PDB file of C-alpha atoms in Angstrom:
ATOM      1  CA  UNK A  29     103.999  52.434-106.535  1.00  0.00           C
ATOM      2  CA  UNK A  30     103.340  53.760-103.039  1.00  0.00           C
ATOM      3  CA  UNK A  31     104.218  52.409-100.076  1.00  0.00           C
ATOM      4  CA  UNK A  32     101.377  51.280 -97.278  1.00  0.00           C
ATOM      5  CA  UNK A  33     103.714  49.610 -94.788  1.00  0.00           C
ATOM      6  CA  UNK A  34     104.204  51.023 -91.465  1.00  0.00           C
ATOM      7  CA  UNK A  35     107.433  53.412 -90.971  1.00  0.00           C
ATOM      8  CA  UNK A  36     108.743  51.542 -87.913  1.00  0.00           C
ATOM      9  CA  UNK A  37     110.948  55.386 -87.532  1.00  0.00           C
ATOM     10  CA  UNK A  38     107.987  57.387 -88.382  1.00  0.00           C
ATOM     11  CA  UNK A  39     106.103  55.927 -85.398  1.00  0.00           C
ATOM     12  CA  UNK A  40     109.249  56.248 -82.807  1.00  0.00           C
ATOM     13  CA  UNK A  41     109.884  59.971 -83.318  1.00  0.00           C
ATOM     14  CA  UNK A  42     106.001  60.943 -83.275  1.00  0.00           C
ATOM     15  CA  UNK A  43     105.640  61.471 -79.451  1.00  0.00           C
ATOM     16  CA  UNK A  44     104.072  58.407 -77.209  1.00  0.00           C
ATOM     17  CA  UNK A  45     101.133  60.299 -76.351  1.00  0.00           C
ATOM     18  CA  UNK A  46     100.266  61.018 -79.937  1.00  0.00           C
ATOM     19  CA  UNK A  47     100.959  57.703 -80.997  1.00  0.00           C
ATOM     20  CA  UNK A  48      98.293  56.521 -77.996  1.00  0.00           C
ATOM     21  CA  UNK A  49      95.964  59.239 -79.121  1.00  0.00           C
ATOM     22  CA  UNK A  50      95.975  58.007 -82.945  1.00  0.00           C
ATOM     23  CA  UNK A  51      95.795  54.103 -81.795  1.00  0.00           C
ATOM     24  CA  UNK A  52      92.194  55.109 -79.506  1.00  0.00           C
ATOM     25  CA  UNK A  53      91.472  56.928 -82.935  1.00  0.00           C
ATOM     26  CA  UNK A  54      91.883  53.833 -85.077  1.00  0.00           C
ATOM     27  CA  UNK A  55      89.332  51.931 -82.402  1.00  0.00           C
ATOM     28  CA  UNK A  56      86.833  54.672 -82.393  1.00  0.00           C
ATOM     29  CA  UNK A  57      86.688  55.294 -86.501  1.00  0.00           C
ATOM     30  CA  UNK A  58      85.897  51.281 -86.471  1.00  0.00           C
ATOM     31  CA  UNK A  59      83.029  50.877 -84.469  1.00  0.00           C
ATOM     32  CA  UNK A  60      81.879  54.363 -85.862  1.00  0.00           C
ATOM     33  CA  UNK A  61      81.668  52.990 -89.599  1.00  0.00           C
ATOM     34  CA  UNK A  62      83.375  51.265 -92.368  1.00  0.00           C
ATOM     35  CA  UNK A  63      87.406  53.072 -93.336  1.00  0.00           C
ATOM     36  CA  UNK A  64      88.347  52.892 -96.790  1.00  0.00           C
ATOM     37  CA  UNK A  65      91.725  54.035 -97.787  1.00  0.00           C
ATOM     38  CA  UNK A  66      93.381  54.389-101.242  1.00  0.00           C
ATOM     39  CA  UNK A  67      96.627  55.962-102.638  1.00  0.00           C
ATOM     40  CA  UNK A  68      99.043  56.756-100.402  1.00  0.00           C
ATOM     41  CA  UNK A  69     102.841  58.568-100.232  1.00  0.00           C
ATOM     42  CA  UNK A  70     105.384  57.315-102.511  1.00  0.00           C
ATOM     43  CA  UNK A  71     108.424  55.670-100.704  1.00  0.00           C
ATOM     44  CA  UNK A  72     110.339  58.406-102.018  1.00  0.00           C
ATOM     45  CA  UNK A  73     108.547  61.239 -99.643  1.00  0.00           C
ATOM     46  CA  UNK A  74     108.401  59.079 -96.707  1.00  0.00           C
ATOM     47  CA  UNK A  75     110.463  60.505 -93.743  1.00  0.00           C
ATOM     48  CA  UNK A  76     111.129  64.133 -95.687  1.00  0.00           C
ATOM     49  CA  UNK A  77     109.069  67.102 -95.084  1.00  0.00           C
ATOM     50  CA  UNK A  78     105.754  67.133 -96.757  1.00  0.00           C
ATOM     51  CA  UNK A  79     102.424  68.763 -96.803  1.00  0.00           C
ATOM     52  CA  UNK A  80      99.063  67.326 -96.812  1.00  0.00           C
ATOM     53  CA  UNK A  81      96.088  69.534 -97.919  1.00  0.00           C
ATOM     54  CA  UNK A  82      92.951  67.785 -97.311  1.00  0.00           C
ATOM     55  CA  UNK A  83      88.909  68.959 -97.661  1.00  0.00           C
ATOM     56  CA  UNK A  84      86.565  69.724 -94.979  1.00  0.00           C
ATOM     57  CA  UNK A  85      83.692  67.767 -94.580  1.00  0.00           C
ATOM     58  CA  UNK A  86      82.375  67.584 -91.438  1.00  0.00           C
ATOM     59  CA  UNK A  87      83.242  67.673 -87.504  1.00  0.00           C
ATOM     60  CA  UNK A  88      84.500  64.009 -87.571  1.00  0.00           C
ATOM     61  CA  UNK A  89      86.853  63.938 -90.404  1.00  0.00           C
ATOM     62  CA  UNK A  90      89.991  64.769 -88.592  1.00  0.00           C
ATOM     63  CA  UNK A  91      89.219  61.251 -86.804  1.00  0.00           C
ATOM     64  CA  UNK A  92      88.939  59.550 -90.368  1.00  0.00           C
ATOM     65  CA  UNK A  93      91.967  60.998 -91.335  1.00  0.00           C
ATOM     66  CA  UNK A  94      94.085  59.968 -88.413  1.00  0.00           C
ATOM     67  CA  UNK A  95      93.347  56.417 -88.828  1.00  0.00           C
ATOM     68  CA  UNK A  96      93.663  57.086 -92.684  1.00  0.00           C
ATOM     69  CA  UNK A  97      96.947  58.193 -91.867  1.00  0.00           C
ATOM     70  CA  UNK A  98      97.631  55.338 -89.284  1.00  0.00           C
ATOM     71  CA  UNK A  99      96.498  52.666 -91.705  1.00  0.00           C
ATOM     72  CA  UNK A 100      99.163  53.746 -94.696  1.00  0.00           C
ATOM     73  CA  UNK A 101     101.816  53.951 -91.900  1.00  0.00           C
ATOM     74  CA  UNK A 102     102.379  58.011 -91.409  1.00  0.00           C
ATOM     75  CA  UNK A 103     101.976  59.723 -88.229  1.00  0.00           C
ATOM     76  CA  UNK A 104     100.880  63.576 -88.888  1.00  0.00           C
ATOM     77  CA  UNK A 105     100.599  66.601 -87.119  1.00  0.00           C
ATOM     78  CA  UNK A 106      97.839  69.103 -88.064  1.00  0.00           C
ATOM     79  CA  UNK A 107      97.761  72.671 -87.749  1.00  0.00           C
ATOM     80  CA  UNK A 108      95.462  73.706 -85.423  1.00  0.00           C
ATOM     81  CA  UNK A 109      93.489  76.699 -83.981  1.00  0.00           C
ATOM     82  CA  UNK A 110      94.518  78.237 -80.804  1.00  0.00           C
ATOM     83  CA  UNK A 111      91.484  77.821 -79.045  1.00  0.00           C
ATOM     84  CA  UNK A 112      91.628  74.006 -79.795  1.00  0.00           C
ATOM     85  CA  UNK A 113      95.153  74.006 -78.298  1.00  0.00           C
ATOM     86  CA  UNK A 114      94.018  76.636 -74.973  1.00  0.00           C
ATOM     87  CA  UNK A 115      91.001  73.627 -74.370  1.00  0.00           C
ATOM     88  CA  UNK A 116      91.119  72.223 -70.993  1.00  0.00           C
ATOM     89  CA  UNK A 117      92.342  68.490 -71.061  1.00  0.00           C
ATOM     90  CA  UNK A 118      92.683  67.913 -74.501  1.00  0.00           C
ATOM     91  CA  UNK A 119      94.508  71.171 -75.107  1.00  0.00           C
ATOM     92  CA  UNK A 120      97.681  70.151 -73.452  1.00  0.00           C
ATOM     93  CA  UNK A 121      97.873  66.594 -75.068  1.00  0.00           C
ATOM     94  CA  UNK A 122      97.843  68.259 -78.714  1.00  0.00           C
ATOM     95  CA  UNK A 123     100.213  70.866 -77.637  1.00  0.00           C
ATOM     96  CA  UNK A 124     102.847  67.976 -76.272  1.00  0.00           C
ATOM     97  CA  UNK A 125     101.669  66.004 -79.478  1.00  0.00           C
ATOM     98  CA  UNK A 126     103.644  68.757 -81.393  1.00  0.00           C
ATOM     99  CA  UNK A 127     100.620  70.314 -83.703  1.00  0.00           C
ATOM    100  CA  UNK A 128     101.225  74.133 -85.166  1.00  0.00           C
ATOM    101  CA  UNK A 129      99.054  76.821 -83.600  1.00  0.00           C
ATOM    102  CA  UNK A 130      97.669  79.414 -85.894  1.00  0.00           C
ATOM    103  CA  UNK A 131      95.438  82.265 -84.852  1.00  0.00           C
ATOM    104  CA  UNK A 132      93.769  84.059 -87.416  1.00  0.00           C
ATOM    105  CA  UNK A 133      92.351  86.940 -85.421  1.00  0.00           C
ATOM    106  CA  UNK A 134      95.543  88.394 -84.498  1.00  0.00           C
ATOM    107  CA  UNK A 135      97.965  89.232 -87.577  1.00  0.00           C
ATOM    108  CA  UNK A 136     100.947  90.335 -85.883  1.00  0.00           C
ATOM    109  CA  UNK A 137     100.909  86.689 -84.133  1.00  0.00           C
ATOM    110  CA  UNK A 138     100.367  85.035 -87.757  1.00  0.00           C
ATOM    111  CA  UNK A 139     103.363  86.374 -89.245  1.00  0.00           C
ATOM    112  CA  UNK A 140     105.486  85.331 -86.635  1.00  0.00           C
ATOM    113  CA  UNK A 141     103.631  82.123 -87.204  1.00  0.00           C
ATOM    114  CA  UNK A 142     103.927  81.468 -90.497  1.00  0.00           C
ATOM    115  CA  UNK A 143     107.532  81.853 -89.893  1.00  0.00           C
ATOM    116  CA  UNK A 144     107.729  78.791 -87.257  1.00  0.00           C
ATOM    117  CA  UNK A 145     105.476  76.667 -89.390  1.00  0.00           C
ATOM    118  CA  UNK A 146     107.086  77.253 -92.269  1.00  0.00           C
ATOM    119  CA  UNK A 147     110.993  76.213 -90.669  1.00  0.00           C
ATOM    120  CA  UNK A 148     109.386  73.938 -88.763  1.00  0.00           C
ATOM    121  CA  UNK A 149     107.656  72.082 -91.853  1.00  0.00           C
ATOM    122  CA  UNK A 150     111.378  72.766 -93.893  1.00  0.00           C
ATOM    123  CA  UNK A 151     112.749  70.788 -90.815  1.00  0.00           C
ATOM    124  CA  UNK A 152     110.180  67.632 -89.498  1.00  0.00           C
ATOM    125  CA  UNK A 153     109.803  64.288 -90.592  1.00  0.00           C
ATOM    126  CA  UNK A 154     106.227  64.021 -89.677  1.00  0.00           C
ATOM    127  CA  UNK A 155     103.899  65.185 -92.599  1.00  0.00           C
ATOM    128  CA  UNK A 156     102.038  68.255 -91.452  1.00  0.00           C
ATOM    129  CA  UNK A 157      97.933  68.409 -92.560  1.00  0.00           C
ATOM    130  CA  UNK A 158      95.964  71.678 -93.069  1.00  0.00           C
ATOM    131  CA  UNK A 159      92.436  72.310 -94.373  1.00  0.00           C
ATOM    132  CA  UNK A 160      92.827  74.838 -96.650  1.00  0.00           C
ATOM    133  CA  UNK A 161      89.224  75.845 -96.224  1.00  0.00           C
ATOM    134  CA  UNK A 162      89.714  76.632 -92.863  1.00  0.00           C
ATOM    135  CA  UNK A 163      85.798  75.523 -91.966  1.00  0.00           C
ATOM    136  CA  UNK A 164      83.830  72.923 -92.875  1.00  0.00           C
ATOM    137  CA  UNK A 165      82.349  73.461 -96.434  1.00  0.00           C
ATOM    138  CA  UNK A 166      78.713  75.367 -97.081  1.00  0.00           C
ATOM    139  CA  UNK A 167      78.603  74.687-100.116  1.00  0.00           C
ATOM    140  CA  UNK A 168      75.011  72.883-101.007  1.00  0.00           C
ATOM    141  CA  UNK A 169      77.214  69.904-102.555  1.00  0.00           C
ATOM    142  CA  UNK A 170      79.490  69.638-100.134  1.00  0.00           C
ATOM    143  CA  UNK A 171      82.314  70.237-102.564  1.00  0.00           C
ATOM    144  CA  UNK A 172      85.210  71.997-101.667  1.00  0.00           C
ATOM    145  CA  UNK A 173      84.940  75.952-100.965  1.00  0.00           C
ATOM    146  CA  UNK A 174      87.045  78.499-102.454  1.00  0.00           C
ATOM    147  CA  UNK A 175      89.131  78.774 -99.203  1.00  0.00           C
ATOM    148  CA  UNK A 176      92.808  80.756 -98.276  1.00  0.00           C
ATOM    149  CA  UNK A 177      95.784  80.241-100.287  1.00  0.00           C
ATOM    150  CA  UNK A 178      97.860  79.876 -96.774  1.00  0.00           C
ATOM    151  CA  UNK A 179      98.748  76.045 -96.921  1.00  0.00           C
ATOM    152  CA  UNK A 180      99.757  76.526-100.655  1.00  0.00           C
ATOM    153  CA  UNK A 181     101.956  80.242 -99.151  1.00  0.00           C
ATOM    154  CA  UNK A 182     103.829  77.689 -96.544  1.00  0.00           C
ATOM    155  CA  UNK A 183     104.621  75.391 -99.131  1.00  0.00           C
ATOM    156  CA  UNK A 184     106.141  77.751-101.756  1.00  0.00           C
ATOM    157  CA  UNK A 185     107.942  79.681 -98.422  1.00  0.00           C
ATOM    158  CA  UNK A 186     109.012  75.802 -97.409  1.00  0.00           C
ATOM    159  CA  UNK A 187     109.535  74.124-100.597  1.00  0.00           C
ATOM    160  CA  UNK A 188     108.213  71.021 -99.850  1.00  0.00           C
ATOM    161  CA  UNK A 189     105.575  68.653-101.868  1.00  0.00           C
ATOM    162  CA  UNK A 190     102.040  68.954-101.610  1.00  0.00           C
ATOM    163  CA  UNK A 191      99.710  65.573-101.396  1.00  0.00           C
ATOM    164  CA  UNK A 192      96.169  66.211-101.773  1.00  0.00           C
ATOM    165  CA  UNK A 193      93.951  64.234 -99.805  1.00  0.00           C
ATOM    166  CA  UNK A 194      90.545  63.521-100.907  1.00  0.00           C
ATOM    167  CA  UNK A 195      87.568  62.643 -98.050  1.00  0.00           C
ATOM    168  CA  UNK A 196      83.903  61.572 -98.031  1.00  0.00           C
ATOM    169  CA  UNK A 197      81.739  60.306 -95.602  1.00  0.00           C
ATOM    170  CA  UNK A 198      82.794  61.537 -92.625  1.00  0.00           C
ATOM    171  CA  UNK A 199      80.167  63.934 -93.213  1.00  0.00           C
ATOM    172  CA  UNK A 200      77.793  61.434 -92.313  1.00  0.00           C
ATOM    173  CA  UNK A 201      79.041  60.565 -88.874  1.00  0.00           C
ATOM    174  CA  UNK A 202      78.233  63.738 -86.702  1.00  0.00           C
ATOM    175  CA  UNK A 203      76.242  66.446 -87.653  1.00  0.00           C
ATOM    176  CA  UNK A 204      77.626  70.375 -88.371  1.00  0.00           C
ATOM    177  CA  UNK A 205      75.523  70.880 -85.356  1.00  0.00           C
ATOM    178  CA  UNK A 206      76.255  75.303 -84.605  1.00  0.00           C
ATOM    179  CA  UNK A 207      78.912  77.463 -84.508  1.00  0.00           C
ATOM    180  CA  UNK A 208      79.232  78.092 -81.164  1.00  0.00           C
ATOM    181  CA  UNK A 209      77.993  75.868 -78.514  1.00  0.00           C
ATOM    182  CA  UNK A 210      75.971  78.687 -76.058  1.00  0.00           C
ATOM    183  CA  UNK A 211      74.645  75.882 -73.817  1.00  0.00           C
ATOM    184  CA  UNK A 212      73.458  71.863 -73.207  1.00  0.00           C
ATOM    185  CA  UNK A 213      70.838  72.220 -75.866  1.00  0.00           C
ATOM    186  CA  UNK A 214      73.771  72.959 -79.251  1.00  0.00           C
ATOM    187  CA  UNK A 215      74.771  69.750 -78.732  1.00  0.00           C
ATOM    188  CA  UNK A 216      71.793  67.333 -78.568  1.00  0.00           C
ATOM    189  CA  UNK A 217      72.140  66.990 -82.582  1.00  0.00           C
ATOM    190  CA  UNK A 218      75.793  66.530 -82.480  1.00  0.00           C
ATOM    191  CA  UNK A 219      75.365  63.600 -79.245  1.00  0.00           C
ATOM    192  CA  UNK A 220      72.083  62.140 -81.698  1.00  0.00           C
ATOM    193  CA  UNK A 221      73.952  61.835 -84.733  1.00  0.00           C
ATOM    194  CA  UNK A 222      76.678  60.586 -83.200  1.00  0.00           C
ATOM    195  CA  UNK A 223      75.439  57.923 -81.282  1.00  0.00           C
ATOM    196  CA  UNK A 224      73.517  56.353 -84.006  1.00  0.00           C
ATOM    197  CA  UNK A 225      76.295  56.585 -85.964  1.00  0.00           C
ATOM    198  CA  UNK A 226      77.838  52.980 -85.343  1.00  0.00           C
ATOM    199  CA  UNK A 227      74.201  51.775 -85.978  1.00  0.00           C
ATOM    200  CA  UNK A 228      74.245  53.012 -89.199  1.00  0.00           C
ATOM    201  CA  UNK A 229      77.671  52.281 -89.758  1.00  0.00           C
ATOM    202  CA  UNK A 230      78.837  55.118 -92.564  1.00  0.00           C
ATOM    203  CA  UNK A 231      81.498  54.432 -95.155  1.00  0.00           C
ATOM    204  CA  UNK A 232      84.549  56.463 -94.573  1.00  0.00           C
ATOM    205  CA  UNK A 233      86.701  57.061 -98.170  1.00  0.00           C
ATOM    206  CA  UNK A 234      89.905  58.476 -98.051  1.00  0.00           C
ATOM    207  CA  UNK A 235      92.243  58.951-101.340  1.00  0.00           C
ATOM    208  CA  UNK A 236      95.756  60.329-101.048  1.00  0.00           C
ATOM    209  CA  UNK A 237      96.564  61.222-104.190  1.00  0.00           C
ATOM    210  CA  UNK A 238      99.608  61.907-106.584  1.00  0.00           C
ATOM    211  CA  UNK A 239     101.894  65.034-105.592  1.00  0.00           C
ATOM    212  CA  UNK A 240     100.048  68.386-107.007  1.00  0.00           C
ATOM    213  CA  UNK A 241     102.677  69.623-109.645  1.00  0.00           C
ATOM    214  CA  UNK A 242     103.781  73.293-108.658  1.00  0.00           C
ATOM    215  CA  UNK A 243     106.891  73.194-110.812  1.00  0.00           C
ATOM    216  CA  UNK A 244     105.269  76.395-113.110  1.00  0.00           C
ATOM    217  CA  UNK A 245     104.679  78.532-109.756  1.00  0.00           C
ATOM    218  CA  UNK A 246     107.257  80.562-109.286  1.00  0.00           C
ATOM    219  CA  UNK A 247     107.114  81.581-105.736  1.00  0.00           C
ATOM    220  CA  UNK A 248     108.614  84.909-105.887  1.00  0.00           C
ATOM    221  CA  UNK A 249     106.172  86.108-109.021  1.00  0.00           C
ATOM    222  CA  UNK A 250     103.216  87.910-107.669  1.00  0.00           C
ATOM    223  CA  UNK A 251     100.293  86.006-106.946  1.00  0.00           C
ATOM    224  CA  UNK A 252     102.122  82.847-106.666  1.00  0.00           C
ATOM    225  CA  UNK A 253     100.076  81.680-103.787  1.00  0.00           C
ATOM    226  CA  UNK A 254      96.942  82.048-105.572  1.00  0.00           C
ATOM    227  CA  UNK A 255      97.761  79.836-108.283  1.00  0.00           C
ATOM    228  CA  UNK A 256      99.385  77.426-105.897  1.00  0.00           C
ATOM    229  CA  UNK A 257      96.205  77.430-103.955  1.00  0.00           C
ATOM    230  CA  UNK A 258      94.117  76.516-107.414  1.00  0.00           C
ATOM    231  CA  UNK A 259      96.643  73.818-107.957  1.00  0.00           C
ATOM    232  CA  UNK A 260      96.003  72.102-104.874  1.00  0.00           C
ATOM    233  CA  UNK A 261      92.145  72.722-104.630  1.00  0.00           C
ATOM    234  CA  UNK A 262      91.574  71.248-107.838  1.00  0.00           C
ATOM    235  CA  UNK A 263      93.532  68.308-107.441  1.00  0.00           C
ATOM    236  CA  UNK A 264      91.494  67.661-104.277  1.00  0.00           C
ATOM    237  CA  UNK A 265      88.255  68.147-106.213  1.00  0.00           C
ATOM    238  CA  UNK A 266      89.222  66.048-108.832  1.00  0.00           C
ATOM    239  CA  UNK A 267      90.208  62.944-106.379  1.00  0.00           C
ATOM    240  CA  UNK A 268      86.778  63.565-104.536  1.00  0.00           C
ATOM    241  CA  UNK A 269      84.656  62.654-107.797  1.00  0.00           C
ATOM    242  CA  UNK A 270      85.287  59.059-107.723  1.00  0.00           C
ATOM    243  CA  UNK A 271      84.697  58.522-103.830  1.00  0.00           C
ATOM    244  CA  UNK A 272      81.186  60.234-104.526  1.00  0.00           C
ATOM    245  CA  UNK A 273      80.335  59.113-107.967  1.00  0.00           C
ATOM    246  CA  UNK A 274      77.173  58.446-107.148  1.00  0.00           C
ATOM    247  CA  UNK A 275      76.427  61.756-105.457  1.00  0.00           C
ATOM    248  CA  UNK A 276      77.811  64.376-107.946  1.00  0.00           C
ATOM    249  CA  UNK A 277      74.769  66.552-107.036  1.00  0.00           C
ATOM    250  CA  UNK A 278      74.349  66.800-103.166  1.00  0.00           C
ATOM    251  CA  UNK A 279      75.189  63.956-100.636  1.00  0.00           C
ATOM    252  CA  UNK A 280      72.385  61.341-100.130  1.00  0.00           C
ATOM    253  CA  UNK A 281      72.823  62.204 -96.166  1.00  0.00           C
ATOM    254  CA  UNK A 282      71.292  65.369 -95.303  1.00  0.00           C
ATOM    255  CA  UNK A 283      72.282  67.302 -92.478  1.00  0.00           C
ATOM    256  CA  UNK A 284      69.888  69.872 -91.236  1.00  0.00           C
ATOM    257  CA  UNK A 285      72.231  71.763 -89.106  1.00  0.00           C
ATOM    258  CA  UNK A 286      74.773  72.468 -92.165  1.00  0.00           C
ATOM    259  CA  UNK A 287      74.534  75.944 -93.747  1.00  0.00           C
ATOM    260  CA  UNK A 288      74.526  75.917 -97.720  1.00  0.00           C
ATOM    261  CA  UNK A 289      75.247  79.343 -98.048  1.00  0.00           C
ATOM    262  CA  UNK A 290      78.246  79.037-100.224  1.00  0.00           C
ATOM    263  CA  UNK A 291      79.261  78.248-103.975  1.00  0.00           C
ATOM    264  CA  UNK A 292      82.150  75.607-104.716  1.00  0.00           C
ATOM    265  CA  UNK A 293      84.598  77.326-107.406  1.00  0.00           C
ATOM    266  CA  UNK A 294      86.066  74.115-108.070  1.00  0.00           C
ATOM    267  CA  UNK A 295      83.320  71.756-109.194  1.00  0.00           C
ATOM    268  CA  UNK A 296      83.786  70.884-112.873  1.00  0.00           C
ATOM    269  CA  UNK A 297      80.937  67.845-112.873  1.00  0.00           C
TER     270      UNK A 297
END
């Protein structure tokens, strides 16, 4: 069975201000909506090195899955864009919070990055989440996109297990809104949305589900990563058609602002 109690260690190695940031998480997500969390990480993965690949649903979701996290008793670190980490103010918490950077415009910089964040996932305690979408999804469903095989690259380089999580609802919180903010006006759908959001009082889902089985992969064999990366998307589809059985075809919340320009590979339903 897995265990949901709090990791008493877990929580004193995970820096203070993190563990302040997650707590003012676990307020906000409640007066926001309505947190639902099943699965979890078996006892026997606790406090070892582990990856979480999760899918992207919306701008809120890294909120649900903080206080996902807090709830089952984990405290993770995320890999994170540069320019998130550069942001004034909230940059420099995340940074002493311990999150990985990753810049995808600049190649030389990634290798030398996947490098760190692949010793540096062989070596934590803290469970380290990526989206292995990289954006939030287009597809008209909302199901997963076909996204980059780098989470399942770093860990084949790291050898450590893969838990898929499994989201829904956050979608409903905050809208897409643009991608870039050019001025005041980008963010009146975002501030709308949001603020009626504890009003309408969403239903957050979150499933962690069973480890994703990459015994066959054989790392060094070419192409490794892609079928590592297949592994792990389909596992997260497949624990995202119970949380949504009612809205197999496209999500009952429409978001205006979302672009459905985009064809989910993994949908099977």
């Amino acid at each position: 069975m897995f265990a949901l109690h709090q990791d008493e260690n877990s929580a004193r190695r995970a820096p203070a201000i993190w563990r302040t940031m997650l707590n003012i998480d676990r307020g906000l997500v409640n007066v926001v909506g309505k947190l639902t969390v099943t699965g979890g990480v078996p006892a026997e993965l606790r406090r070892k090195p582990l990856l979480m690949a999760a899918n992207h649903i919306g701008v809120f979701d890294a909120f649900v899955l903080m206080a996902a996290c807090k709830r089952i008793g984990i405290n993770p670190r995320f890999m994170l864009a540069g320019g998130i980490l550069d942001a004034p103010v909230i940059g420099p918490a995340l940074r002493a919070s311990g999150h990985l950077r990753v810049d995808r415009k600049q190649a030389t910089t990634a290798v030398g990055q996947f490098a760190e964040a692949t010793e540096a996932l062989r070596t934590t305690r803290d469970p380290l989440i990526v989206y292995p979408e990289g954006r939030i999804s287009h597809d008209p469903g909302l199901w997963p996109e076909r996204g980059k095989t780098g989470a399942a690259r770093l860990a084949l380089a790291a050898g450590v297990p893969v838990i898929p999580i499994s989201q829904w609802g956050a979608h409903e919180a905050v809208y897409w809104g643009t991608e870039t903010v050019n001025g005041p006006a980008d963010l009146v759908p975002l501030a709308k949305s949001g603020l009626s959001a504890p009003m309408r009082r969403p239903r957050f889902q979150v499933h962690f589900g069973d480890p994703v089985d990459l015994s066959a992969v054989e790392p060094e064999r070419p192409g490794a990563g892609v079928r590592a990366h297949a592994k792990i998307m389909q596992a997260i589809t497949d624990g995202l058609v119970p949380l949504r059985r009612d809205e197999l075809d496209k999500p009952r919340f429409h978001d205006p602002t979302r672009p459905t320009d985009t064809v989910s590979p993994w949908k099977r339903y």
